[in-house]
Short mmCIF file of C-alpha atoms in Angstrom, two decimals:
data_model
loop_
_atom_site.label_atom_id
_atom_site.label_comp_id
_atom_site.label_asym_id
_atom_site.label_seq_id
_atom_site.Cartn_x
_atom_site.Cartn_y
_atom_site.Cartn_z
CA UNK H 135 0.01 -0.11 0.25
CA UNK H 136 1.05 3.67 -0.75
CA UNK H 137 0.60 6.10 1.89
CA UNK H 138 0.73 9.68 1.39
CA UNK H 139 1.41 11.86 4.24
CA UNK H 140 1.37 15.90 4.66
CA UNK H 141 4.64 16.65 5.78
CA UNK H 142 3.89 20.37 5.99
CA UNK H 143 3.45 20.77 9.32
CA UNK H 144 6.52 18.57 10.81
CA UNK H 145 8.95 21.52 9.53
CA UNK H 146 7.45 23.68 12.00
CA UNK H 147 9.19 22.12 14.65
CA UNK H 148 9.22 24.77 17.21
CA UNK H 149 5.39 24.69 17.51
CA UNK H 150 3.47 22.32 19.29
CA UNK H 151 1.81 20.65 16.11
CA UNK H 152 4.89 20.77 14.37
CA UNK H 153 6.52 18.56 17.11
CA UNK H 154 3.84 16.26 17.36
CA UNK H 155 3.88 15.83 13.63
CA UNK H 156 7.73 15.09 13.22
CA UNK H 157 8.05 12.73 16.17
CA UNK H 158 4.69 10.80 15.47
CA UNK H 159 5.51 10.92 11.61
CA UNK H 160 9.50 9.73 12.37
CA UNK H 161 8.27 6.73 14.58
CA UNK H 162 5.68 5.47 11.76
CA UNK H 163 8.42 5.36 9.24
CA UNK H 164 10.59 3.57 11.93
CA UNK H 165 8.00 0.95 12.62
CA UNK H 166 6.11 0.31 9.20
CA UNK H 167 8.55 -1.36 6.94
CA UNK H 168 5.86 -2.97 4.91
CA UNK H 169 3.88 0.10 3.20
CA UNK H 170 5.36 2.73 1.07
CA UNK H 171 5.29 6.56 1.87
CA UNK H 172 5.18 9.87 0.16
CA UNK H 173 5.85 12.75 2.36
CA UNK H 174 3.95 15.65 0.52
CA UNK H 175 5.18 19.28 1.02
CA UNK H 176 4.61 22.51 -0.28
CA UNK H 177 6.85 25.34 0.37
CA UNK H 178 9.02 28.47 -0.98
CA UNK H 179 10.45 30.18 1.90
CA UNK H 180 13.73 28.53 3.39
CA UNK H 181 13.42 25.62 0.67
CA UNK H 182 16.36 24.21 1.33
CA UNK H 183 16.43 24.32 5.07
CA UNK H 184 12.67 22.91 4.92
CA UNK H 185 13.71 20.11 2.56
CA UNK H 186 16.56 19.02 4.65
CA UNK H 187 14.31 18.69 7.87
CA UNK H 188 12.25 16.06 5.94
CA UNK H 189 15.52 14.18 4.36
CA UNK H 190 16.95 14.23 8.25
CA UNK H 191 13.48 12.92 9.18
CA UNK H 192 13.73 9.78 6.52
CA UNK H 193 17.19 9.18 7.54
CA UNK H 194 16.76 9.01 11.16
CA UNK H 195 13.94 6.73 10.40
CA UNK H 196 15.95 4.37 8.47
CA UNK H 197 12.80 3.80 6.58
CA UNK H 198 14.19 2.84 2.73
CA UNK H 199 10.50 2.61 1.60
CA UNK H 200 10.05 6.63 1.53
CA UNK H 201 10.16 9.53 -0.51
CA UNK H 202 9.42 13.10 -0.48
CA UNK H 203 7.31 15.21 -2.99
CA UNK H 204 7.79 18.95 -2.75
CA UNK H 205 6.17 21.68 -4.67
CA UNK H 206 6.59 25.35 -4.98
CA UNK H 207 3.20 26.51 -4.93
CA UNK H 208 2.23 30.07 -3.63
CA UNK H 209 -0.24 29.89 -1.00
CA UNK H 210 -2.69 32.24 -2.59
CA UNK H 211 -2.57 29.92 -5.83
CA UNK H 212 -3.06 27.05 -3.57
CA UNK H 213 -5.79 28.57 -1.70
CA UNK H 214 -7.66 29.46 -4.62
CA UNK H 215 -7.65 26.16 -5.90
CA UNK H 216 -8.35 23.72 -2.99
CA UNK H 217 -8.38 24.29 1.10
CA UNK H 218 -5.60 21.65 1.52
CA UNK H 219 -2.15 21.69 1.48
CA UNK H 220 -1.97 18.74 -0.74
CA UNK H 221 -3.79 18.98 -4.21
CA UNK H 222 -5.43 16.11 -5.11
CA UNK H 223 -3.51 16.05 -8.44
CA UNK H 224 -0.33 15.03 -6.33
CA UNK H 225 -2.28 12.41 -4.71
CA UNK H 226 -3.37 10.68 -8.31
CA UNK H 227 0.02 11.09 -9.65
CA UNK H 228 1.79 9.10 -7.22
CA UNK H 229 -0.80 6.75 -7.09
CA UNK H 230 -1.59 7.06 -3.41
CA UNK H 231 -4.15 4.47 -1.68
CA UNK H 232 -4.61 6.33 1.88
CA UNK H 233 -3.97 10.02 3.22
CA UNK H 234 -2.55 10.77 6.20
CA UNK H 235 -2.55 14.48 7.66
CA UNK H 236 -1.45 15.18 11.14
CA UNK H 237 -3.52 18.45 11.15
CA UNK H 238 -7.06 18.47 10.20
CA UNK H 239 -6.19 19.56 6.53
CA UNK H 240 -7.28 16.60 4.62
CA UNK H 241 -8.22 16.34 0.56
CA UNK H 242 -12.17 17.16 1.08
CA UNK H 243 -14.67 17.20 -1.56
CA UNK H 244 -12.99 15.29 -4.04
CA UNK H 245 -14.11 11.60 -3.89
CA UNK H 246 -10.83 10.54 -2.37
CA UNK H 247 -11.88 8.28 0.43
CA UNK H 248 -9.37 6.64 2.32
CA UNK H 249 -8.15 9.21 4.61
CA UNK H 250 -7.20 9.65 8.44
CA UNK H 251 -6.46 13.37 10.06
CA UNK H 252 -5.41 14.35 13.41
CA UNK H 253 -7.69 16.55 15.65
CA UNK H 254 -5.86 18.18 18.55
CA UNK H 255 -8.73 20.29 20.07
CA UNK H 256 -11.97 22.22 19.71
CA UNK H 257 -10.40 25.39 21.25
CA UNK H 258 -12.56 27.52 18.50
CA UNK H 259 -15.70 26.12 19.89
CA UNK H 260 -15.24 26.09 23.79
CA UNK H 261 -13.14 29.54 23.45
CA UNK H 262 -13.90 31.29 20.25
CA UNK H 263 -13.22 34.55 21.82
CA UNK H 264 -9.35 33.76 21.81
CA UNK H 265 -9.28 33.18 18.30
CA UNK H 266 -11.71 35.49 16.98
CA UNK H 267 -15.02 34.64 15.31
CA UNK H 268 -13.74 34.64 11.67
CA UNK H 269 -10.69 32.33 12.42
CA UNK H 270 -12.88 30.02 14.90
CA UNK H 271 -15.52 29.50 12.25
CA UNK H 272 -13.02 28.28 9.50
CA UNK H 273 -11.26 25.86 11.99
CA UNK H 274 -15.00 24.65 12.94
CA UNK H 275 -15.71 24.29 9.19
CA UNK H 276 -12.36 22.06 8.78
CA UNK H 277 -13.42 19.90 11.72
CA UNK H 278 -16.46 19.17 10.22
CA UNK H 279 -15.17 18.39 6.95
CA UNK H 280 -12.56 16.42 8.57
CA UNK H 281 -15.27 14.10 10.73
CA UNK H 282 -17.72 13.92 7.55
CA UNK H 283 -14.93 12.94 4.72
CA UNK H 284 -12.20 11.22 6.55
CA UNK H 285 -12.56 7.37 7.70
CA UNK H 286 -10.65 7.65 10.80
CA UNK H 287 -10.22 10.64 13.17
CA UNK H 288 -6.99 10.64 15.16
CA UNK H 289 -7.24 12.46 18.72
CA UNK H 290 -4.81 13.24 20.95
CA UNK H 291 -6.16 12.94 24.28
CA UNK H 292 -9.64 11.17 25.66
CA UNK H 293 -10.41 14.76 26.52
CA UNK H 294 -10.41 15.77 22.45
CA UNK H 295 -12.26 12.44 21.81
CA UNK H 296 -14.95 13.56 24.26
CA UNK H 297 -15.09 16.97 22.58
CA UNK H 298 -15.29 15.38 18.97
CA UNK H 299 -17.89 13.16 20.03
CA UNK H 300 -19.91 15.91 22.09
CA UNK H 301 -19.62 19.26 19.66
CA UNK H 302 -19.06 17.15 16.48
CA UNK H 303 -21.45 14.23 16.70
CA UNK H 304 -18.76 11.81 16.05
CA UNK H 305 -19.08 7.86 17.15
CA UNK H 306 -16.73 6.66 19.43
CA UNK H 307 -15.90 3.86 16.96
CA UNK H 308 -14.48 6.83 14.41
CA UNK H 309 -11.84 7.87 16.61
CA UNK H 310 -8.71 6.37 17.78
CA UNK H 311 -6.21 8.11 20.66
CA UNK H 312 -2.90 8.63 20.03
CA UNK H 313 -1.14 10.45 22.68
CA UNK H 314 2.42 12.54 22.17
CA UNK H 315 5.32 11.17 23.70
CA UNK H 316 8.15 12.81 25.44
CA UNK H 317 11.66 12.38 24.14
CA UNK H 318 13.22 10.90 26.91
CA UNK H 319 16.91 11.11 25.72
CA UNK H 320 16.60 15.19 25.81
CA UNK H 321 13.90 15.74 28.49
CA UNK H 322 15.32 13.89 31.61
CA UNK H 323 16.38 15.16 35.07
CA UNK H 324 19.58 17.51 34.76
CA UNK H 325 22.45 17.85 36.96
CA UNK H 326 22.13 21.28 38.68
CA UNK H 327 25.70 22.08 37.84
CA UNK H 328 24.84 22.08 34.23
CA UNK H 329 21.37 23.97 35.16
CA UNK H 330 23.29 26.99 36.43
CA UNK H 331 25.44 27.40 33.08
CA UNK H 332 21.67 27.83 31.07
CA UNK H 333 20.34 29.74 33.98
CA UNK H 334 23.12 32.35 33.76
CA UNK H 335 22.17 32.56 30.02
CA UNK H 336 18.89 33.72 30.31
CA UNK H 337 19.67 35.91 33.36
CA UNK H 338 17.96 33.61 36.11
CA UNK H 339 19.58 34.82 39.31
CA UNK H 340 17.36 33.33 42.13
CA UNK H 341 15.58 30.09 42.53
CA UNK H 342 12.21 30.52 40.32
CA UNK H 343 8.93 29.28 39.35
CA UNK H 344 8.49 28.31 35.81
CA UNK H 345 5.52 28.30 32.99
CA UNK H 346 6.29 27.38 29.66
CA UNK H 347 3.48 28.60 26.93
CA UNK H 348 2.45 30.90 24.44
CA UNK H 349 1.98 34.46 25.96
CA UNK H 350 -1.80 34.42 24.89
CA UNK H 351 -5.23 34.39 27.02
CA UNK H 352 -6.07 30.86 26.85
CA UNK H 353 -3.07 29.97 28.91
CA UNK H 354 -4.59 32.02 31.85
CA UNK H 355 -1.39 33.85 32.70
CA UNK H 356 -2.91 36.79 33.86
CA UNK H 357 -4.48 34.51 37.01
CA UNK H 358 -0.68 33.27 37.33
CA UNK H 359 0.81 36.84 37.92
CA UNK H 360 -2.12 37.51 40.35
CA UNK H 361 -1.45 34.36 42.04
CA UNK H 362 2.21 35.19 42.53
CA UNK H 363 1.13 39.20 43.93
CA UNK H 364 -0.80 37.28 46.40
CA UNK H 365 2.59 34.91 47.51
CA UNK H 366 4.21 36.54 50.48
CA UNK H 367 6.44 39.28 50.20
CA UNK H 368 9.13 37.34 51.43
CA UNK H 369 8.29 34.76 48.56
CA UNK H 370 8.49 37.45 46.09
CA UNK H 371 11.75 38.53 47.37
CA UNK H 372 13.21 35.17 47.68
CA UNK H 373 11.94 33.86 43.99
CA UNK H 374 11.49 34.63 40.32
CA UNK H 375 8.88 33.65 37.92
CA UNK H 376 10.18 32.48 34.56
CA UNK H 377 7.93 32.65 31.34
CA UNK H 378 9.15 30.66 28.45
CA UNK H 379 7.31 31.23 25.20
CA UNK H 380 6.64 33.19 22.21
CA UNK H 381 4.25 36.46 22.15
CA UNK H 382 0.73 35.11 20.84
CA UNK H 383 -2.10 37.34 20.29
CA UNK H 384 -4.40 39.35 21.42
CA UNK H 385 -2.17 39.68 24.71
CA UNK H 386 -2.13 43.42 25.35
CA UNK H 387 -3.76 42.81 28.77
CA UNK H 388 -1.45 40.38 29.85
CA UNK H 389 2.00 42.63 29.15
CA UNK H 390 0.64 45.72 30.47
CA UNK H 391 0.19 43.61 33.98
CA UNK H 392 3.42 42.00 33.27
CA UNK H 393 4.71 45.62 32.63
CA UNK H 394 3.02 47.08 36.22
CA UNK H 395 3.86 44.23 38.24
CA UNK H 396 4.88 45.17 41.86
CA UNK H 397 8.37 43.82 41.75
CA UNK H 398 9.94 44.57 38.35
CA UNK H 399 12.89 42.29 38.80
CA UNK H 400 10.56 39.42 39.83
CA UNK H 401 9.52 38.18 36.50
CA UNK H 402 11.80 37.10 33.83
CA UNK H 403 10.50 36.67 30.16
CA UNK H 404 13.04 34.75 27.82
CA UNK H 405 10.81 34.47 24.72
CA UNK H 406 11.29 31.24 22.36
CA UNK H 407 13.71 28.69 24.35
CA UNK H 408 15.20 25.87 22.13
CA UNK H 409 14.55 22.29 23.79
CA UNK H 410 18.16 21.55 24.62
CA UNK H 411 17.88 24.51 26.87
CA UNK H 412 14.53 23.99 27.75
CA UNK H 413 15.32 20.66 29.35
CA UNK H 414 17.71 22.16 31.92
CA UNK H 415 14.92 25.38 32.97
CA UNK H 416 12.85 22.28 33.57
CA UNK H 417 15.17 20.75 35.94
CA UNK H 418 16.53 23.96 37.75
CA UNK H 419 12.72 25.21 38.62
CA UNK H 420 11.18 24.57 42.03
CA UNK H 421 7.45 24.54 40.65
CA UNK H 422 6.40 24.04 37.04
CA UNK H 423 2.85 26.07 36.60
CA UNK H 424 0.31 25.65 33.73
CA UNK H 425 -2.75 27.38 34.69
CA UNK H 426 -4.10 26.85 31.10
CA UNK H 427 -8.00 26.94 30.93
CA UNK H 428 -8.10 24.60 28.10
CA UNK H 429 -5.61 22.24 26.02
CA UNK H 430 -5.86 19.42 23.60
CA UNK H 431 -3.04 17.79 25.51
CA UNK H 432 -0.68 19.94 26.96
CA UNK H 433 3.16 18.83 26.14
CA UNK H 434 4.85 21.18 28.87
CA UNK H 435 3.56 19.69 32.08
CA UNK H 436 4.62 16.14 30.47
CA UNK H 437 8.18 17.61 29.75
CA UNK H 438 8.22 19.48 33.10
CA UNK H 439 7.44 16.06 34.68
CA UNK H 440 9.85 13.88 32.89
CA UNK H 441 12.66 16.13 34.10
CA UNK H 442 11.59 15.80 37.77
CA UNK H 443 10.15 19.16 38.14
CA UNK H 444 7.06 19.39 40.55
CA UNK H 445 3.77 20.33 38.60
CA UNK H 446 0.86 22.54 39.14
CA UNK H 447 -1.91 22.53 36.60
CA UNK H 448 -5.34 23.48 36.03
CA UNK H 449 -8.07 20.83 36.18
CA UNK H 450 -9.47 21.90 33.24
CA UNK H 451 -9.70 19.57 29.65
CA UNK H 452 -7.23 17.07 29.16
CA UNK H 453 -4.54 18.20 31.72
CA UNK H 454 -5.62 15.92 34.64
CA UNK H 455 -5.13 12.94 32.08
CA UNK H 456 -1.78 14.28 31.37
CA UNK H 457 -0.70 14.43 34.66
CA UNK H 458 -2.61 12.14 36.69
CA UNK H 459 -1.62 11.76 40.32
CA UNK H 460 1.86 12.91 39.62
CA UNK H 461 1.03 16.89 40.33
CA UNK H 462 -1.17 19.27 41.91
CA UNK H 463 -4.62 20.05 40.22
CA UNK H 464 -6.28 23.01 41.04
CA UNK H 465 -9.17 25.43 39.92
CA UNK H 466 -7.64 27.70 37.52
CA UNK H 467 -7.71 30.96 39.65
CA UNK H 468 -5.59 33.08 41.61
CA UNK H 469 -6.12 32.03 45.18
CA UNK H 470 -6.06 28.37 44.27
CA UNK H 471 -2.65 28.49 42.17
CA UNK H 472 -1.01 30.65 44.98
CA UNK H 473 -2.29 27.90 47.50
CA UNK H 474 -0.85 25.30 45.38
CA UNK H 475 2.37 27.09 44.75
CA UNK H 476 3.13 27.49 48.52
CA UNK H 477 2.24 24.33 49.54
CA UNK H 478 5.30 23.02 47.50
CA UNK H 479 7.79 25.93 48.37
CA UNK H 480 7.11 25.31 52.16
CA UNK H 481 7.24 21.32 51.94
CA UNK H 482 10.41 19.63 50.45
CA UNK H 483 9.52 16.30 51.40
CA UNK H 484 6.14 17.01 48.85
CA UNK H 485 8.07 18.44 46.25
CA UNK H 486 10.47 15.16 46.20
CA UNK H 487 7.75 12.92 45.93
CA UNK H 488 6.11 14.74 43.14
CA UNK H 489 9.26 15.24 41.33
CA UNK H 490 9.48 11.32 41.49
CA UNK H 491 5.82 10.70 40.47
CA UNK H 492 6.20 13.02 37.62
CA UNK H 493 9.05 11.08 36.23
CA UNK H 494 7.24 7.70 36.19
CA UNK H 495 3.91 9.60 34.94
CA UNK H 496 5.96 10.89 31.88
CA UNK H 497 7.13 7.42 31.18
CA UNK H 498 3.35 6.44 29.81
CA UNK H 499 3.64 8.36 27.12
CA UNK H 500 5.40 6.99 24.34
CA UNK H 501 5.56 7.61 20.40
CA UNK H 502 6.21 3.97 19.72
CA UNK H 503 2.78 2.97 20.82
CA UNK H 504 0.61 6.01 19.18
CA UNK H 505 2.72 5.23 15.72
CA UNK H 506 1.74 1.47 16.22
CA UNK H 507 -1.92 2.61 16.67
CA UNK H 508 -1.97 4.40 13.64
CA UNK H 509 -0.07 2.07 11.64
CA UNK H 510 -3.05 -0.56 12.75
CA UNK H 511 -5.30 1.82 11.51
CA UNK H 512 -4.09 2.02 8.18
CA UNK H 513 -4.28 -1.62 7.92
CA UNK H 514 -7.60 -1.46 8.53
CA UNK H 515 -8.39 0.98 5.58
CA UNK H 516 -6.38 -1.03 3.11
#
């Protein structure tokens, strides 16, 4: 069987969807030496760099039955021709039997039936205000197209599966859960001496609380800032809050709150941090806090647990599923967040216990298992 894969998303290795796409597809290629694969991509900018990412992926997978097919169609032309990253002509040209997209960008309304797509979350249904009406309506339409025209939907968590069933009316039998994994070769507890080198790089001079996410409203960082204002004065003098992540949309209120924080030396904003450094920031933190009000999965808490950092997350959407009993779950309110932070900082025995439990919890999420689930679905559609 020839399986076509939309490889457009895996080139964005710094984004959550890009990470999921890269590691999942690499593992599929590693595990499946029976079928043939074609990785389809369309890009003009950074052509050599992005092409090399695809070539490296194939090399890492050691799959000799895989090829890449790249075109340079301007996005405006592509969008005028179809609403997909992969025009149907490519599919027929390569005699593809089944098409897989690690994003809900299937080949819809054209008679091609054997398709499997990934849906990460339905934030545009539950929190459309964070993306705006126009963009939310677009994503909702794409999701509806996916569930109508694809034979199988991959959800990245049980929470997302439940959302798809309840909000889009999809039967449970049509959905398979394929959890993200964690790169345990990278995200692991690091020696404190090595952590200090990275802390110096980002000008972190005190023990610190850590949060890793895009700086946007859905991540609920304003509640975290208020929670920190509720901490005892002695805590704010002793610790820093390190915010890791690029700036997102509609975050003017958040940035104003950061600029007007009572202690201007308390907050450190690093911007984007590569994974190689991030592992050390997780390992060096006293507490990792993730108060997001909605997630399809939530990779940062998983990475933090793998590095042995005690974790506090909100009790919403998929986060209880990710953390299990290995972290502290709270209502995403300033008072609840502040109390949980104090509870860990004042109780070293609890911090050690959560660190050990988090490492064990993170080991449950394995790329190999998710890849095998999807390969099994490929076989069922043969």
